[in-house]
GROMACS .gro file of C-alpha atoms in nm:
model
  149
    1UNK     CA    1   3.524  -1.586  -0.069
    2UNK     CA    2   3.265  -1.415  -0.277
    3UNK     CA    3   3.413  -1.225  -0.575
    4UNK     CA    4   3.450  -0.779  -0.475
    5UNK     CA    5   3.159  -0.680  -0.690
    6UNK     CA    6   2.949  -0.966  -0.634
    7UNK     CA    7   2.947  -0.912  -0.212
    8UNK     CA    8   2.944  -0.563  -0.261
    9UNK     CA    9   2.644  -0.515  -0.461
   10UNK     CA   10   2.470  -0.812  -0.302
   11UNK     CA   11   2.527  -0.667  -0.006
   12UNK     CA   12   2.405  -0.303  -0.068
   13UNK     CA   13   2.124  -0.422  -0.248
   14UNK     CA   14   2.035  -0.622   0.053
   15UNK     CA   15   2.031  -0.341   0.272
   16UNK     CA   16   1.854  -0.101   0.075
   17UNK     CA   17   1.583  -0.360   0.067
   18UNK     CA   18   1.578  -0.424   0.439
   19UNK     CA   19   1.552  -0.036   0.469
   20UNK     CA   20   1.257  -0.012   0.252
   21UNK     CA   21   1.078  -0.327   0.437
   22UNK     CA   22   1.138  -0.202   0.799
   23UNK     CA   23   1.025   0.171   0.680
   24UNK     CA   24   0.745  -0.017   0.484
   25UNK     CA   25   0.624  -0.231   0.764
   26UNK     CA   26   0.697  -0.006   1.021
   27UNK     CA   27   0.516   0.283   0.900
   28UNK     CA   28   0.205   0.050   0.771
   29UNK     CA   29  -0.024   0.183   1.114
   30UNK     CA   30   0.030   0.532   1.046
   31UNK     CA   31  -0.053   0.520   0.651
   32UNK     CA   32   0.332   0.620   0.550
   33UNK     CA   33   0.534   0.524   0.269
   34UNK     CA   34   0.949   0.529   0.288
   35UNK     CA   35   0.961   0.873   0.143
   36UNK     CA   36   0.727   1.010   0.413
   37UNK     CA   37   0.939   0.830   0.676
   38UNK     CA   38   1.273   1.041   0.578
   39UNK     CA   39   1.104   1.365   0.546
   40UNK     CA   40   0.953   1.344   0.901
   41UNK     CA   41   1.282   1.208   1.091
   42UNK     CA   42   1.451   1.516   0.912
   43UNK     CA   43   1.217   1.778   1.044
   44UNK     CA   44   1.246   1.589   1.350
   45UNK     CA   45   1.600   1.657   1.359
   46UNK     CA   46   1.629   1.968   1.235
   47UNK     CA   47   1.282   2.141   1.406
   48UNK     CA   48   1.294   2.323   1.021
   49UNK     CA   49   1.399   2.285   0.679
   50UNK     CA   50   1.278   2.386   0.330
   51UNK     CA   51   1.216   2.122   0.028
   52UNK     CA   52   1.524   2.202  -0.100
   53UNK     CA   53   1.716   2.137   0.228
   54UNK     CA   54   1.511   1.774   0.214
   55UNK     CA   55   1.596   1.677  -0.108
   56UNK     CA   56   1.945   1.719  -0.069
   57UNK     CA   57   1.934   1.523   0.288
   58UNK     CA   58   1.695   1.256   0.185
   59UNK     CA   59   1.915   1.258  -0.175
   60UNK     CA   60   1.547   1.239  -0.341
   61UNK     CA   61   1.418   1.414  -0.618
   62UNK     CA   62   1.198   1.732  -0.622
   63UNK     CA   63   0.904   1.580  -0.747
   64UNK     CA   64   0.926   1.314  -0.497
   65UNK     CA   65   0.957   1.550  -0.228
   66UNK     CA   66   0.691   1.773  -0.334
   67UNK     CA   67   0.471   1.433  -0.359
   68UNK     CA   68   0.571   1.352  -0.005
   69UNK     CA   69   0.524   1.696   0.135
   70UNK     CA   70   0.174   1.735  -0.015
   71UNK     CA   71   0.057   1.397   0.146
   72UNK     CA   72   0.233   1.514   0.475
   73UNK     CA   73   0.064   1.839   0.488
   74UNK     CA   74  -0.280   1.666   0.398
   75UNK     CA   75  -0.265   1.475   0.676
   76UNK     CA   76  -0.170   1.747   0.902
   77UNK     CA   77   0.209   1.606   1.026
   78UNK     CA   78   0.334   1.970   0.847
   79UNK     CA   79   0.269   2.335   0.769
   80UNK     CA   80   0.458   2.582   0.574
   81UNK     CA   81   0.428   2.936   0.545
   82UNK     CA   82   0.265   2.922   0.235
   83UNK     CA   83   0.267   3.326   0.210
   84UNK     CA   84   0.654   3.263  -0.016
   85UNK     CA   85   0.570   3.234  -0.359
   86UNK     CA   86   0.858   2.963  -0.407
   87UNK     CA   87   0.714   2.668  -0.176
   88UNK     CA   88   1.060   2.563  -0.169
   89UNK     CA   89   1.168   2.828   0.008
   90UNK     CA   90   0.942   2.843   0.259
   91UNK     CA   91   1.039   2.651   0.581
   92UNK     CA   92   0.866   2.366   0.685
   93UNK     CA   93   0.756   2.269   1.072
   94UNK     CA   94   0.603   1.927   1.206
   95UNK     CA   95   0.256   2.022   1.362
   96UNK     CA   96   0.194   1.876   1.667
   97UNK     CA   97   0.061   1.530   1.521
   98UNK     CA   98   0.399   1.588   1.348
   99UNK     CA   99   0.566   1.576   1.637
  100UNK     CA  100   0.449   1.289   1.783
  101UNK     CA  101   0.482   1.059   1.467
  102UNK     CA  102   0.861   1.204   1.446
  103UNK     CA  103   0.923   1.142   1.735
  104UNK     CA  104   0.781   0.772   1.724
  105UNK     CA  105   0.995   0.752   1.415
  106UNK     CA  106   1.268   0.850   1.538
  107UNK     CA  107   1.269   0.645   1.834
  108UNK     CA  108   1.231   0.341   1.591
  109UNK     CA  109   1.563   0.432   1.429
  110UNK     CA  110   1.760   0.444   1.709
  111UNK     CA  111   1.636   0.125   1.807
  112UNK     CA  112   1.700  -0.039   1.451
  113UNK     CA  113   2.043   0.108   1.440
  114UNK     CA  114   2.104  -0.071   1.735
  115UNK     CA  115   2.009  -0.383   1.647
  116UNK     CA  116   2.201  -0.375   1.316
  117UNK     CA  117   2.509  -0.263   1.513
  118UNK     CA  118   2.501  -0.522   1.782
  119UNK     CA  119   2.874  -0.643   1.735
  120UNK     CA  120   3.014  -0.390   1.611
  121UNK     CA  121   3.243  -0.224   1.812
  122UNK     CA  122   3.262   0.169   1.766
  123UNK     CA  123   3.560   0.191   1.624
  124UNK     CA  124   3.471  -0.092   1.321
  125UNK     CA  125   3.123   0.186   1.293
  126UNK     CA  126   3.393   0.478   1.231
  127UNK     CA  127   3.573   0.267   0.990
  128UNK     CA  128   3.271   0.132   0.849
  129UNK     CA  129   3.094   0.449   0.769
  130UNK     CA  130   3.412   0.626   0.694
  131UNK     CA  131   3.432   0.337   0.425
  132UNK     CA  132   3.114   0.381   0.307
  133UNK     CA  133   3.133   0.780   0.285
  134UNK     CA  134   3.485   0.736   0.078
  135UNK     CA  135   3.320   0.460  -0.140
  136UNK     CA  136   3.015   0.697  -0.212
  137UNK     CA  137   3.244   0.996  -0.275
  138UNK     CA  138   3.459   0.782  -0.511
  139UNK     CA  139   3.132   0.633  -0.727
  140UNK     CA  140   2.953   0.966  -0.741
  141UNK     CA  141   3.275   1.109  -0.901
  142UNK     CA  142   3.303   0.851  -1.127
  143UNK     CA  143   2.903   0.880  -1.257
  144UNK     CA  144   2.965   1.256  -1.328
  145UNK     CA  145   3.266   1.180  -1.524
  146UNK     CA  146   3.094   0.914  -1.731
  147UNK     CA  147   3.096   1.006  -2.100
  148UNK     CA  148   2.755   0.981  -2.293
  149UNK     CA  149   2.842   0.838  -2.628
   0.00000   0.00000   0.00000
């Protein structure tokens, strides 16, 4: 057997790249990028959410949500009251083009999540992603307690 660190990061990095290849390759038709692909199946979700309620779901960045939101809203999949002064604040809704792509999208994911699934039985999905939530937890601990010689 493959040594603990070895499987586990080749594993997660394998993932992750999958991820960004189906959201690449999936999204190519409708001219959106990964980052797009989050902030659409959240609004989805959610009907509404500011830019601060995305970054923290899509764990991104403001600048890469702001990036994201301003090629969303150019292309018409959102609006936000703009009349806040803090954009961040203001909520954010999926026009109806919105809709339709987020709806596509998320469609896709259920789909996907199925197929990478297929054998697992639910309980090994609760234990898996009850793992992966306590493994998380445990590393971002660890990266805030990291001294900076």
């Amino acid at each position: 057997m493959k040594e603990r660190f070895e499987l586990f990061t080749v594993l997660i990095a394998k993932i992750s790249r999958s991820i960004r290849k189906i959201k690449t390759e999936e999204m190519e038709e409708f001219d959106l990028k990964s980052p797009h692909v989050s902030c659409l199946y959240y609004l989805f979700k959610s009907n509404n959410l500011t830019a601060t309620e995305l970054c923290e779901i899509c764990q991104e960045d403001k600048s890469a949500i702001s990036r994201s939101l301003d090629y969303l809203e150019s292309k018409g999949y959102i609006s936000c009251d703009s009349n806040l002064k803090k954009r961040y604040k203001c909520h954010l809704t999926l026009t109806e083009k919105g809709q339709k792509i987020g709806k596509i999208i998320a469609d896709k994911i259920d789909e996907i999540l199925e197929i990478a699934s297929d054998g697992l039985t639910e309980e090994k999905r609760i234990i898996l992603y009850e793992s992966l939530t306590l493994i998380s937890d445990n590393l971002e601990k660890y990266t805030k307690n990291i001294k900076h010689d």
